[in-house]
Every structure is written in C-alpha cells, then in structure tokens.
mmCIF file of C-alpha atoms and ligand atoms in Angstrom:
data_model
loop_
_atom_site.group_PDB
_atom_site.id
_atom_site.type_symbol
_atom_site.label_atom_id
_atom_site.label_comp_id
_atom_site.label_asym_id
_atom_site.label_seq_id
_atom_site.Cartn_x
_atom_site.Cartn_y
_atom_site.Cartn_z
ATOM 1 C CA UNK N 251 0.000 0.000 0.000
ATOM 2 C CA UNK N 252 1.401 3.458 -0.920
ATOM 3 C CA UNK N 253 2.387 5.332 2.261
ATOM 4 C CA UNK N 254 3.142 8.907 1.250
ATOM 5 C CA UNK N 255 1.584 11.024 -1.478
ATOM 6 C CA UNK N 256 2.101 14.551 -2.728
ATOM 7 C CA UNK N 257 -0.467 16.890 -4.263
ATOM 8 C CA UNK N 258 -0.248 20.143 -6.197
ATOM 9 C CA UNK N 259 -2.629 22.439 -8.065
ATOM 10 C CA UNK N 260 -1.455 23.883 -11.371
ATOM 11 C CA UNK N 261 -2.806 26.281 -14.015
ATOM 12 C CA UNK N 262 -5.582 28.814 -13.496
ATOM 13 C CA UNK N 263 -7.415 28.470 -10.202
ATOM 14 C CA UNK N 264 -10.907 27.004 -10.277
ATOM 15 C CA UNK N 265 -13.770 26.810 -7.779
ATOM 16 C CA UNK N 266 -13.738 23.319 -6.259
ATOM 17 C CA UNK N 267 -9.959 22.906 -5.951
ATOM 18 C CA UNK N 268 -10.112 22.901 -2.159
ATOM 19 C CA UNK N 269 -12.987 20.424 -2.187
ATOM 20 C CA UNK N 270 -10.813 18.128 -4.338
ATOM 21 C CA UNK N 271 -7.772 18.532 -2.049
ATOM 22 C CA UNK N 272 -9.993 17.808 0.957
ATOM 23 C CA UNK N 273 -11.608 14.754 -0.682
ATOM 24 C CA UNK N 274 -8.263 13.326 -1.720
ATOM 25 C CA UNK N 275 -6.560 14.167 1.574
ATOM 26 C CA UNK N 276 -9.256 12.887 3.910
ATOM 27 C CA UNK N 277 -9.728 9.630 1.982
ATOM 28 C CA UNK N 278 -5.946 9.115 1.817
ATOM 29 C CA UNK N 279 -5.533 9.761 5.561
ATOM 30 C CA UNK N 280 -8.595 8.024 6.996
ATOM 31 C CA UNK N 281 -9.286 5.238 4.517
ATOM 32 C CA UNK N 282 -5.787 4.258 3.491
ATOM 33 C CA UNK N 283 -3.509 5.608 6.262
ATOM 34 C CA UNK N 284 -1.314 7.605 3.849
ATOM 35 C CA UNK N 285 0.639 10.769 4.674
ATOM 36 C CA UNK N 286 -0.247 13.702 2.444
ATOM 37 C CA UNK N 287 2.120 16.518 1.516
ATOM 38 C CA UNK N 288 0.979 19.578 -0.402
ATOM 39 C CA UNK N 289 3.325 21.511 -2.698
ATOM 40 C CA UNK N 290 2.800 25.245 -3.022
ATOM 41 C CA UNK N 291 2.214 27.046 -6.319
ATOM 42 C CA UNK N 292 2.110 24.098 -8.683
ATOM 43 C CA UNK N 293 5.237 22.623 -10.267
ATOM 44 C CA UNK N 294 7.286 25.602 -9.094
ATOM 45 C CA UNK N 295 6.736 24.686 -5.434
ATOM 46 C CA UNK N 296 7.615 21.074 -6.184
ATOM 47 C CA UNK N 297 10.836 22.238 -7.837
ATOM 48 C CA UNK N 298 11.640 24.618 -4.940
ATOM 49 C CA UNK N 299 10.590 22.033 -2.336
ATOM 50 C CA UNK N 300 8.026 24.305 -0.699
ATOM 51 C CA UNK N 301 5.693 21.995 1.155
ATOM 52 C CA UNK N 302 2.892 21.891 3.683
ATOM 53 C CA UNK N 303 1.622 18.906 5.619
ATOM 54 C CA UNK N 304 -2.013 18.191 4.785
ATOM 55 C CA UNK N 305 -3.190 16.691 8.077
ATOM 56 C CA UNK N 306 -6.742 16.621 9.373
ATOM 57 C CA UNK N 307 -6.470 20.200 10.680
ATOM 58 C CA UNK N 308 -5.238 21.573 7.351
ATOM 59 C CA UNK N 309 -7.998 19.724 5.510
ATOM 60 C CA UNK N 310 -10.784 21.051 7.726
ATOM 61 C CA UNK N 311 -13.026 23.985 6.861
ATOM 62 C CA UNK N 312 -11.929 24.273 3.229
ATOM 63 C CA UNK N 313 -14.772 22.549 1.361
ATOM 64 C CA UNK N 314 -16.624 25.709 0.396
ATOM 65 C CA UNK N 315 -13.562 27.945 -0.079
ATOM 66 C CA UNK N 316 -12.782 29.275 -3.549
ATOM 67 C CA UNK N 317 -9.240 29.350 -4.958
ATOM 68 C CA UNK N 318 -6.699 26.817 -3.738
ATOM 69 C CA UNK N 319 -5.106 26.632 -0.292
ATOM 70 C CA UNK N 320 -1.945 25.390 -2.026
ATOM 71 C CA UNK N 321 -1.625 28.307 -4.437
ATOM 72 C CA UNK N 322 -1.036 27.707 -8.121
ATOM 73 C CA UNK N 323 1.104 28.782 -11.076
ATOM 74 C CA UNK N 324 1.321 28.152 -14.782
ATOM 75 C CA UNK N 325 4.979 27.015 -14.588
ATOM 76 C CA UNK N 326 5.952 23.904 -16.523
ATOM 77 C CA UNK N 327 8.622 21.483 -15.199
ATOM 78 C CA UNK N 328 10.506 21.432 -18.515
ATOM 79 C CA UNK N 329 10.261 25.201 -19.174
ATOM 80 C CA UNK N 330 10.614 26.980 -15.835
ATOM 81 C CA UNK N 331 11.588 30.668 -15.800
ATOM 82 C CA UNK N 332 14.638 30.910 -13.502
ATOM 83 C CA UNK N 333 16.042 34.439 -13.312
ATOM 84 C CA UNK N 334 16.360 35.600 -16.909
ATOM 85 C CA UNK N 335 16.472 32.089 -18.315
ATOM 86 C CA UNK N 336 13.971 29.344 -19.030
ATOM 87 C CA UNK N 337 15.299 25.990 -17.845
ATOM 88 C CA UNK N 338 14.312 22.345 -17.782
ATOM 89 C CA UNK N 339 13.891 21.615 -14.048
ATOM 90 C CA UNK N 340 12.513 18.100 -14.392
ATOM 91 C CA UNK N 341 15.522 16.494 -12.652
ATOM 92 C CA UNK N 342 15.169 18.753 -9.616
ATOM 93 C CA UNK N 343 11.473 17.889 -9.481
ATOM 94 C CA UNK N 344 12.346 14.189 -9.604
ATOM 95 C CA UNK N 345 14.889 14.715 -6.762
ATOM 96 C CA UNK N 346 12.261 16.374 -4.567
ATOM 97 C CA UNK N 347 9.743 13.641 -5.315
ATOM 98 C CA UNK N 348 12.332 11.099 -4.146
ATOM 99 C CA UNK N 349 13.492 13.216 -1.173
ATOM 100 C CA UNK N 350 9.971 12.934 0.319
ATOM 101 C CA UNK N 351 9.805 9.187 -0.490
ATOM 102 C CA UNK N 352 6.568 9.804 -2.333
ATOM 103 C CA UNK N 353 4.682 6.806 -3.650
ATOM 104 C CA UNK N 354 2.537 9.017 -5.869
ATOM 105 C CA UNK N 355 2.037 12.605 -6.940
ATOM 106 C CA UNK N 356 -1.429 13.990 -7.669
ATOM 107 C CA UNK N 357 -1.489 16.892 -10.144
ATOM 108 C CA UNK N 358 -4.775 18.775 -10.216
ATOM 109 C CA UNK N 359 -5.111 20.886 -13.334
ATOM 110 C CA UNK N 360 -6.480 21.523 -16.802
ATOM 111 C CA UNK N 361 -5.210 20.536 -20.232
ATOM 112 C CA UNK N 362 -1.698 21.953 -19.774
ATOM 113 C CA UNK N 363 -1.279 20.146 -16.475
ATOM 114 C CA UNK N 364 -2.268 16.805 -18.023
ATOM 115 C CA UNK N 365 0.491 17.291 -20.587
ATOM 116 C CA UNK N 366 3.116 18.200 -17.978
ATOM 117 C CA UNK N 367 1.995 15.338 -15.752
ATOM 118 C CA UNK N 368 2.464 12.831 -18.573
ATOM 119 C CA UNK N 369 6.037 14.047 -19.070
ATOM 120 C CA UNK N 370 6.734 13.420 -15.351
ATOM 121 C CA UNK N 371 5.108 9.980 -15.552
ATOM 122 C CA UNK N 372 7.431 9.190 -18.475
ATOM 123 C CA UNK N 373 10.380 10.070 -16.179
ATOM 124 C CA UNK N 374 9.269 7.300 -13.822
ATOM 125 C CA UNK N 375 7.153 9.187 -11.295
ATOM 126 C CA UNK N 376 3.853 7.649 -10.143
ATOM 127 C CA UNK N 377 1.403 10.281 -11.331
ATOM 128 C CA UNK N 378 -2.359 10.601 -11.100
ATOM 129 C CA UNK N 379 -4.259 13.695 -12.230
ATOM 130 C CA UNK N 380 -7.644 15.295 -11.648
ATOM 131 C CA UNK N 381 -9.343 17.425 -14.358
ATOM 132 C CA UNK N 382 -10.266 20.959 -13.334
ATOM 133 C CA UNK N 383 -10.960 24.075 -15.368
ATOM 134 C CA UNK N 384 -13.828 26.486 -15.892
ATOM 135 C CA UNK N 385 -13.278 25.977 -19.651
ATOM 136 C CA UNK N 386 -14.453 22.323 -19.584
ATOM 137 C CA UNK N 387 -12.006 21.539 -22.393
ATOM 138 C CA UNK N 388 -10.263 18.439 -20.998
ATOM 139 C CA UNK N 389 -10.897 15.321 -23.077
ATOM 140 C CA UNK N 390 -11.729 11.974 -21.494
ATOM 141 C CA UNK N 391 -14.093 13.292 -18.810
ATOM 142 C CA UNK N 392 -17.763 14.258 -19.128
ATOM 143 C CA UNK N 393 -17.078 17.501 -17.303
ATOM 144 C CA UNK N 394 -14.351 19.261 -15.345
ATOM 145 C CA UNK N 395 -14.921 20.777 -11.923
ATOM 146 C CA UNK N 396 -15.112 24.561 -11.858
ATOM 147 C CA UNK N 397 -17.238 24.656 -15.003
ATOM 148 C CA UNK N 398 -20.560 24.542 -13.166
ATOM 149 C CA UNK N 399 -19.654 27.430 -10.864
ATOM 150 C CA UNK N 400 -18.420 29.603 -13.728
ATOM 151 C CA UNK N 401 -21.549 28.719 -15.700
ATOM 152 C CA UNK N 402 -23.683 29.954 -12.814
ATOM 153 C CA UNK N 403 -21.726 33.196 -12.488
ATOM 154 C CA UNK N 404 -21.846 33.946 -16.225
ATOM 155 C CA UNK N 405 -25.565 33.109 -16.384
ATOM 156 C CA UNK N 406 -26.277 35.395 -13.452
ATOM 157 C CA UNK N 407 -24.337 38.169 -15.195
ATOM 158 C CA UNK N 408 -26.399 37.741 -18.389
ATOM 159 C CA UNK N 409 -29.613 37.885 -16.324
ATOM 160 C CA UNK N 410 -28.484 41.173 -14.800
ATOM 161 C CA UNK N 411 -27.340 42.620 -18.119
ATOM 162 C CA UNK N 412 -30.781 41.915 -19.586
ATOM 163 C CA UNK N 413 -32.563 44.452 -17.420
ATOM 164 C CA UNK N 414 -30.110 47.269 -18.125
ATOM 165 C CA UNK N 415 -29.914 46.472 -21.858
ATOM 166 C CA UNK N 416 -33.708 46.482 -21.982
ATOM 167 C CA UNK N 417 -34.034 49.799 -20.128
ATOM 168 C CA UNK N 418 -31.538 51.604 -22.368
ATOM 169 C CA UNK N 419 -32.439 49.883 -25.675
ATOM 170 C CA UNK N 420 -28.829 48.830 -26.066
ATOM 171 C CA UNK N 421 -26.794 45.974 -27.384
ATOM 172 C CA UNK N 422 -24.674 44.530 -24.574
ATOM 173 C CA UNK N 423 -21.804 42.351 -25.713
ATOM 174 C CA UNK N 424 -20.711 40.173 -22.801
ATOM 175 C CA UNK N 425 -17.346 38.437 -23.103
ATOM 176 C CA UNK N 426 -17.165 35.056 -21.411
ATOM 177 C CA UNK N 427 -13.999 33.067 -20.674
ATOM 178 C CA UNK N 428 -13.297 29.621 -22.092
ATOM 179 C CA UNK N 429 -9.864 29.944 -23.711
ATOM 180 C CA UNK N 430 -10.175 28.344 -27.170
ATOM 181 C CA UNK N 431 -13.500 26.576 -26.650
ATOM 182 C CA UNK N 432 -17.101 27.712 -26.331
ATOM 183 C CA UNK N 433 -18.594 25.542 -23.563
ATOM 184 C CA UNK N 434 -18.969 28.359 -21.063
ATOM 185 C CA UNK N 435 -20.334 30.970 -23.496
ATOM 186 C CA UNK N 436 -22.721 28.471 -25.052
ATOM 187 C CA UNK N 437 -23.956 27.134 -21.706
ATOM 188 C CA UNK N 438 -24.365 30.557 -20.109
ATOM 189 C CA UNK N 439 -25.836 32.039 -23.298
ATOM 190 C CA UNK N 440 -28.392 29.256 -23.447
ATOM 191 C CA UNK N 441 -29.203 29.447 -19.731
ATOM 192 C CA UNK N 442 -29.380 33.248 -19.753
ATOM 193 C CA UNK N 443 -31.340 33.521 -23.015
ATOM 194 C CA UNK N 444 -28.698 35.498 -24.911
ATOM 195 C CA UNK N 445 -29.964 36.616 -28.321
ATOM 196 C CA UNK N 446 -26.623 35.903 -29.980
ATOM 197 C CA UNK N 447 -24.023 33.333 -28.885
ATOM 198 C CA UNK N 448 -20.588 33.334 -30.497
ATOM 199 C CA UNK N 449 -18.114 30.523 -29.886
ATOM 200 C CA UNK N 450 -14.671 29.715 -31.354
ATOM 201 C CA UNK N 451 -15.980 26.542 -32.985
ATOM 202 C CA UNK N 452 -18.317 28.613 -35.250
ATOM 203 C CA UNK N 453 -16.566 31.623 -36.831
ATOM 204 C CA UNK N 454 -19.091 34.452 -37.030
ATOM 205 C CA UNK N 455 -20.232 36.868 -39.711
ATOM 206 C CA UNK N 456 -20.899 40.310 -38.223
ATOM 207 C CA UNK N 457 -23.451 41.185 -40.920
ATOM 208 C CA UNK N 458 -25.531 38.159 -39.983
ATOM 209 C CA UNK N 459 -25.431 39.141 -36.294
ATOM 210 C CA UNK N 460 -26.436 42.729 -37.140
ATOM 211 C CA UNK N 461 -29.322 41.477 -39.263
ATOM 212 C CA UNK N 462 -30.555 39.242 -36.396
ATOM 213 C CA UNK N 463 -30.422 42.217 -34.007
ATOM 214 C CA UNK N 464 -32.257 44.489 -36.461
ATOM 215 C CA UNK N 465 -34.869 41.796 -36.976
ATOM 216 C CA UNK N 466 -35.444 41.841 -33.207
ATOM 217 C CA UNK N 467 -35.785 45.641 -33.335
ATOM 218 C CA UNK N 468 -38.339 45.412 -36.126
ATOM 219 C CA UNK N 469 -40.369 43.018 -33.995
ATOM 220 C CA UNK N 470 -40.351 45.538 -31.126
ATOM 221 C CA UNK N 471 -37.386 44.264 -29.126
ATOM 222 C CA UNK N 472 -34.983 47.148 -29.115
ATOM 223 C CA UNK N 473 -32.214 45.525 -27.079
ATOM 224 C CA UNK N 474 -30.001 42.479 -27.525
ATOM 225 C CA UNK N 475 -27.555 40.447 -25.477
ATOM 226 C CA UNK N 476 -24.558 39.040 -27.346
ATOM 227 C CA UNK N 477 -22.670 36.350 -25.386
ATOM 228 C CA UNK N 478 -19.229 36.068 -26.983
ATOM 229 C CA UNK N 479 -16.604 33.532 -25.975
ATOM 230 C CA UNK N 480 -13.182 35.130 -25.486
ATOM 231 C CA UNK N 481 -11.807 32.864 -28.232
ATOM 232 C CA UNK N 482 -14.570 33.553 -30.792
ATOM 233 C CA UNK N 483 -13.337 34.725 -34.190
ATOM 234 C CA UNK N 484 -14.892 36.562 -37.075
ATOM 235 C CA UNK N 485 -14.964 34.655 -40.385
ATOM 236 C CA UNK N 486 -12.784 37.445 -41.768
ATOM 237 C CA UNK N 487 -10.180 36.924 -39.067
ATOM 238 C CA UNK N 488 -9.795 33.153 -38.788
ATOM 239 C CA UNK N 489 -6.217 32.622 -37.579
ATOM 240 C CA UNK N 490 -3.925 31.173 -40.232
ATOM 241 C CA UNK N 491 -2.364 28.712 -37.797
ATOM 242 C CA UNK N 492 -3.927 26.909 -34.859
ATOM 243 C CA UNK N 493 -3.042 28.699 -31.631
ATOM 244 C CA UNK N 494 -2.557 32.051 -33.363
ATOM 245 C CA UNK N 495 -5.345 33.728 -31.432
ATOM 246 C CA UNK N 496 -6.599 37.257 -31.856
ATOM 247 C CA UNK N 497 -6.340 39.523 -28.817
ATOM 248 C CA UNK N 498 -9.672 38.636 -27.162
ATOM 249 C CA UNK N 499 -10.494 41.999 -25.599
ATOM 250 C CA UNK N 500 -9.828 44.044 -28.719
ATOM 251 C CA UNK N 501 -11.870 41.508 -30.753
ATOM 252 C CA UNK N 502 -14.865 41.988 -28.478
ATOM 253 C CA UNK N 503 -14.562 45.787 -28.515
ATOM 254 C CA UNK N 504 -14.329 45.753 -32.291
ATOM 255 C CA UNK N 505 -17.394 43.526 -32.556
ATOM 256 C CA UNK N 506 -19.415 45.918 -30.370
ATOM 257 C CA UNK N 507 -18.293 48.904 -32.446
ATOM 258 C CA UNK N 508 -19.186 47.173 -35.711
ATOM 259 C CA UNK N 509 -22.609 46.184 -34.379
ATOM 260 C CA UNK N 510 -23.263 49.741 -33.233
ATOM 261 C CA UNK N 511 -22.379 51.047 -36.687
ATOM 262 C CA UNK N 512 -24.462 48.461 -38.551
ATOM 263 C CA UNK N 513 -27.575 48.536 -36.317
ATOM 264 C CA UNK N 514 -27.455 52.153 -35.080
ATOM 265 C CA UNK N 515 -28.165 50.799 -31.618
ATOM 266 C CA UNK N 516 -25.936 51.985 -28.803
ATOM 267 C CA UNK N 517 -23.575 49.213 -27.668
ATOM 268 C CA UNK N 518 -21.707 48.426 -24.473
ATOM 269 C CA UNK N 519 -19.159 45.756 -23.588
ATOM 270 C CA UNK N 520 -18.928 43.791 -20.334
ATOM 271 C CA UNK N 521 -15.886 41.555 -19.858
ATOM 272 C CA UNK N 522 -16.597 39.106 -17.048
ATOM 273 C CA UNK N 523 -12.959 38.013 -16.798
ATOM 274 C CA UNK N 524 -11.687 36.475 -13.565
ATOM 275 C CA UNK N 525 -14.998 37.020 -11.763
ATOM 276 C CA UNK N 526 -15.923 33.713 -13.381
ATOM 277 C CA UNK N 527 -13.165 31.870 -11.503
ATOM 278 C CA UNK N 528 -13.566 33.532 -8.124
ATOM 279 C CA UNK N 529 -15.472 32.713 -4.974
ATOM 280 C CA UNK N 530 -17.501 29.870 -3.585
ATOM 281 C CA UNK N 531 -17.835 26.681 -5.651
ATOM 282 C CA UNK N 532 -21.353 25.546 -6.569
ATOM 283 C CA UNK N 533 -22.844 22.509 -4.827
ATOM 284 C CA UNK N 534 -22.413 20.497 -8.023
ATOM 285 C CA UNK N 535 -18.702 21.365 -8.265
ATOM 286 C CA UNK N 536 -18.181 20.476 -4.603
ATOM 287 C CA UNK N 537 -19.832 17.102 -5.183
ATOM 288 C CA UNK N 538 -17.797 16.423 -8.346
ATOM 289 C CA UNK N 539 -14.502 17.528 -6.784
ATOM 290 C CA UNK N 540 -15.175 15.421 -3.670
ATOM 291 C CA UNK N 541 -16.041 12.420 -5.833
ATOM 292 C CA UNK N 542 -12.934 12.769 -8.016
ATOM 293 C CA UNK N 543 -10.675 13.463 -5.015
ATOM 294 C CA UNK N 544 -11.830 10.505 -2.952
ATOM 295 C CA UNK N 545 -11.764 8.172 -5.978
ATOM 296 C CA UNK N 546 -8.240 9.354 -6.665
ATOM 297 C CA UNK N 547 -7.147 8.053 -3.243
ATOM 298 C CA UNK N 548 -8.632 4.673 -4.140
ATOM 299 C CA UNK N 549 -6.853 4.603 -7.513
ATOM 300 C CA UNK N 550 -3.578 5.373 -5.688
ATOM 301 C CA UNK N 551 -4.221 2.528 -3.236
ATOM 302 C CA UNK N 552 -4.775 0.281 -6.273
ATOM 303 C CA UNK N 553 -1.552 1.657 -7.837
ATOM 304 C CA UNK N 554 -3.372 2.775 -10.993
ATOM 305 C CA UNK N 555 -0.705 5.311 -11.917
ATOM 306 C CA UNK N 556 -0.332 7.224 -15.170
ATOM 307 C CA UNK N 557 -4.043 8.004 -15.270
ATOM 308 C CA UNK N 558 -6.463 10.908 -14.998
ATOM 309 C CA UNK N 559 -9.473 10.343 -12.751
ATOM 310 C CA UNK N 560 -12.459 11.199 -14.961
ATOM 311 C CA UNK N 561 -16.217 11.342 -14.658
ATOM 312 C CA UNK N 562 -18.189 9.087 -17.012
ATOM 313 C CA UNK N 563 -21.911 9.163 -16.340
ATOM 314 C CA UNK N 564 -22.329 8.911 -12.576
ATOM 315 C CA UNK N 565 -19.020 7.177 -11.927
ATOM 316 C CA UNK N 566 -15.296 7.820 -11.911
ATOM 317 C CA UNK N 567 -12.926 5.959 -14.197
ATOM 318 C CA UNK N 568 -9.159 5.977 -14.752
ATOM 319 C CA UNK N 569 -8.232 7.289 -18.214
ATOM 320 C CA UNK N 570 -4.608 6.816 -19.413
ATOM 321 C CA UNK N 571 -2.799 10.171 -19.563
ATOM 322 C CA UNK N 572 -1.672 9.384 -23.110
ATOM 323 C CA UNK N 573 -5.331 9.601 -24.184
ATOM 324 C CA UNK N 574 -5.759 13.032 -22.595
ATOM 325 C CA UNK N 575 -2.489 14.957 -22.897
ATOM 326 C CA UNK N 576 -2.141 17.445 -25.740
ATOM 327 C CA UNK N 577 -5.807 17.252 -26.728
ATOM 328 C CA UNK N 578 -8.643 19.738 -26.329
ATOM 329 C CA UNK N 579 -12.389 19.077 -26.044
ATOM 330 C CA UNK N 580 -14.181 21.450 -28.422
ATOM 331 C CA UNK N 581 -17.957 21.840 -28.629
ATOM 332 C CA UNK N 582 -18.972 19.331 -31.342
ATOM 333 C CA UNK N 583 -20.924 21.058 -34.119
ATOM 334 C CA UNK N 584 -23.744 18.547 -33.712
ATOM 335 C CA UNK N 585 -23.978 19.083 -29.938
ATOM 336 C CA UNK N 586 -27.548 19.305 -28.644
ATOM 337 C CA UNK N 587 -26.835 22.597 -26.814
ATOM 338 C CA UNK N 588 -26.198 24.182 -30.223
ATOM 339 C CA UNK N 589 -29.339 22.629 -31.611
ATOM 340 C CA UNK N 590 -31.337 23.896 -28.624
ATOM 341 C CA UNK N 591 -29.916 27.402 -29.041
ATOM 342 C CA UNK N 592 -30.874 27.501 -32.731
ATOM 343 C CA UNK N 593 -34.359 26.139 -32.022
ATOM 344 C CA UNK N 594 -35.126 28.877 -29.493
ATOM 345 C CA UNK N 595 -34.148 31.455 -32.105
ATOM 346 C CA UNK N 596 -30.602 32.299 -30.954
ATOM 347 C CA UNK N 597 -28.271 33.626 -33.638
ATOM 348 C CA UNK N 598 -24.962 31.747 -33.641
ATOM 349 C CA UNK N 599 -23.331 34.158 -36.053
ATOM 350 C CA UNK N 600 -23.271 31.741 -39.015
HETATM 351 O O1 F6P E 289 -8.179 28.234 -18.236
HETATM 352 C C1 F6P E 289 -8.942 29.040 -17.421
HETATM 353 C C2 F6P E 289 -8.887 30.466 -17.888
HETATM 354 O O2 F6P E 289 -9.671 31.238 -17.008
HETATM 355 C C3 F6P E 289 -9.335 30.695 -19.327
HETATM 356 O O3 F6P E 289 -10.727 30.712 -19.467
HETATM 357 C C4 F6P E 289 -8.665 31.990 -19.645
HETATM 358 O O4 F6P E 289 -8.420 32.105 -21.033
HETATM 359 C C5 F6P E 289 -7.367 31.904 -18.880
HETATM 360 O O5 F6P E 289 -7.569 30.950 -17.855
HETATM 361 C C6 F6P E 289 -6.914 33.190 -18.262
HETATM 362 O O6 F6P E 289 -5.669 32.980 -17.724
HETATM 363 P P1 F6P E 289 -4.971 33.908 -16.647
HETATM 364 O O7 F6P E 289 -5.698 33.762 -15.354
HETATM 365 O O8 F6P E 289 -3.569 33.381 -16.579
HETATM 366 O O9 F6P E 289 -5.071 35.297 -17.170
#
C-alpha cells in the first residue's frame, strides 16, 4: 500500500480545488492511512521544495472555499523561468519527489497540467491527475470541476445585463472566458437567453449578427444580449495557424463597435474576466470535486498510476494520460446545446 503522497494544483485556479484537495486528503488519511504533503504554487513549489503537511487540521473547513489553499502557477517542469532564463527543471522535481519518499504525486489541473503530468510519468514518477478548469475543455471526462460554478456566475451576469440592456435599448456584448473553446459561453448564453451566442468553434459573420439584431428591433425588441466567448473569431479573421489567437479583448470591442455602426443601436461591452473563476464553488462542483478526489485516493491505493481520474456518467474511471495529454475538447458542431440554441431562435453568427 502506498504510504506517502504529494499533491499540487497547477494552471488557473478554479472553484472546487479545495474540495478536491480535501476529498483526496481525507480519503488518503482516513481510509488508506497515507501521509499527504501539499506543494505550493504548482510545479514551481515542487521544484523549490516548498511543502505543507495536509493533516486533518489543514484539511478542515476548506470545502466551500474558492481558490486553492496550495496556491497555483502556470509554470511547466521542462520550461521553468529561472532568473532571466527558461530551464528544464525536471531532474530537480524528480529529486524532490524522491526526497519525500513519495509513492505518488497527484497533479490537479487543466489541459496543460495533463500534458506536464504525462512528461513526469514518463520520467518514472507515479502520477495521477484530476481534471479541473472552468473551460471544460479536458478530453476523457464528461465535465471538469469549476465549469458549473463559472456557468452559474456567467448566467447570473447575463440575467443582470438583460434588465439594463432592456431599459436603455442597447446591445450589450458580454465576453465570457473559455480559452479556445465555447462551452462556457454556449452554456451561459443558453441558460441566460442570450440573443446571440458566439463561440470559437463557429466563426461568425458580423453582418448576420447585425441582421438578427435588427430583426429583433423590427419586432419591437430594441435591445439584444450578445454572449461572446473570449476565443470567438470573425470569419474574416480566422487565424492562419492553430493557436494564433486574436487579442480577445480588442476583438470583443471591435465587434461591439461594428454592431453599433451596422444597427445604429448603442452598444456596451462587459468583460466578465476572472470574476468567473472567483469565490464559492457551486454545490455540483463540490460534489464532483469530492467524488474525483476521494476516488483518486482509491486509484492510488490500487496503484493505478499514469491516469487521470475522470467522470463518465455517474461514476469515476481511470483514463490513461496518453489519451488526454495534448488534446482539447471542443464543442462538437452537432452538440444538442447548439441545436437547442438555434431552435429557441438564438443567432450563432453563421
Ligand atoms: O483556463 C482558465 C482560464 O480562465 C481561461 O478561461 C482563460 O483564457 C485563462 O484561464 C486566463 O488565464 P490567466 O488567469 O492566466 O489570465
């Protein structure tokens, strides 16, 4: 039976991280009698050997806390900024893993973390990961924790923007996070009844959006809510190469200006930004994070290393990291959320 495990959180913070740390830690301590060490600030803390003991006191009272008690960073083991240089610190990370006689390391993170974790597994470390991100773009799992909370926040924002857009007869363009995918904008747009939803998977035509807004005006609705994913692109500006993203904020501002010009309706922009990642996790995210965290302790006890703990239906399964790393879960063009949006009359910009 593994005796000592380490855990770190890496990438952008996400509501539910503390619930996952608590689930993992309590199950590891009470069910399997393991010692649990936390590393601060992701892979950087592991490299710098900055640790904290996750005993029952440390794991208490954190379930409903946002952020991560361990801190996080976007540093990668093989490309760590050190002074003015970027260095491969994988060997130092391996040394620290061995120094603590760890039997396993749990890396909680999004797509980038899965990739980094696989590299460490290939160096011989016993790695297990958990999928978290508000973007919901990790393949191999039905959903990532953090998504539900962000969905609630963005939906609430759209609800609030409705009343002010309505009062002033304005277009409000609300920019929603999601990196290169549209799950959050589509989900919140659908839940909040946005009149237009723009996602990266469907490049938009601004003339079509303007026409949909003017059609609403002609039918007596002199305001519109446009929910735009930060990664959405105009058909005219599709990046030449994958990953060559437009500057999201300027893209959203430009869209609002173009719509104002074409429709002659006053436009405003609201960028929700990091509000969507902050604060208390939803009940659903706490349940999911607790389920993934506690299952992770079981997978460690069973020595199922080199896997991500994923949700499939109601249950957790171990998915090999090779099947997850370096991939991104886009909204499929035949997804029923898109179909539902079209059928309730939402313009998707195409
Ligand atoms: O991956 C989560 C996320 O919030 C994305 O939606 C967004 O593009 C990115 O992180 C923002 O990153 P940062 O917090 O480093 O600015």
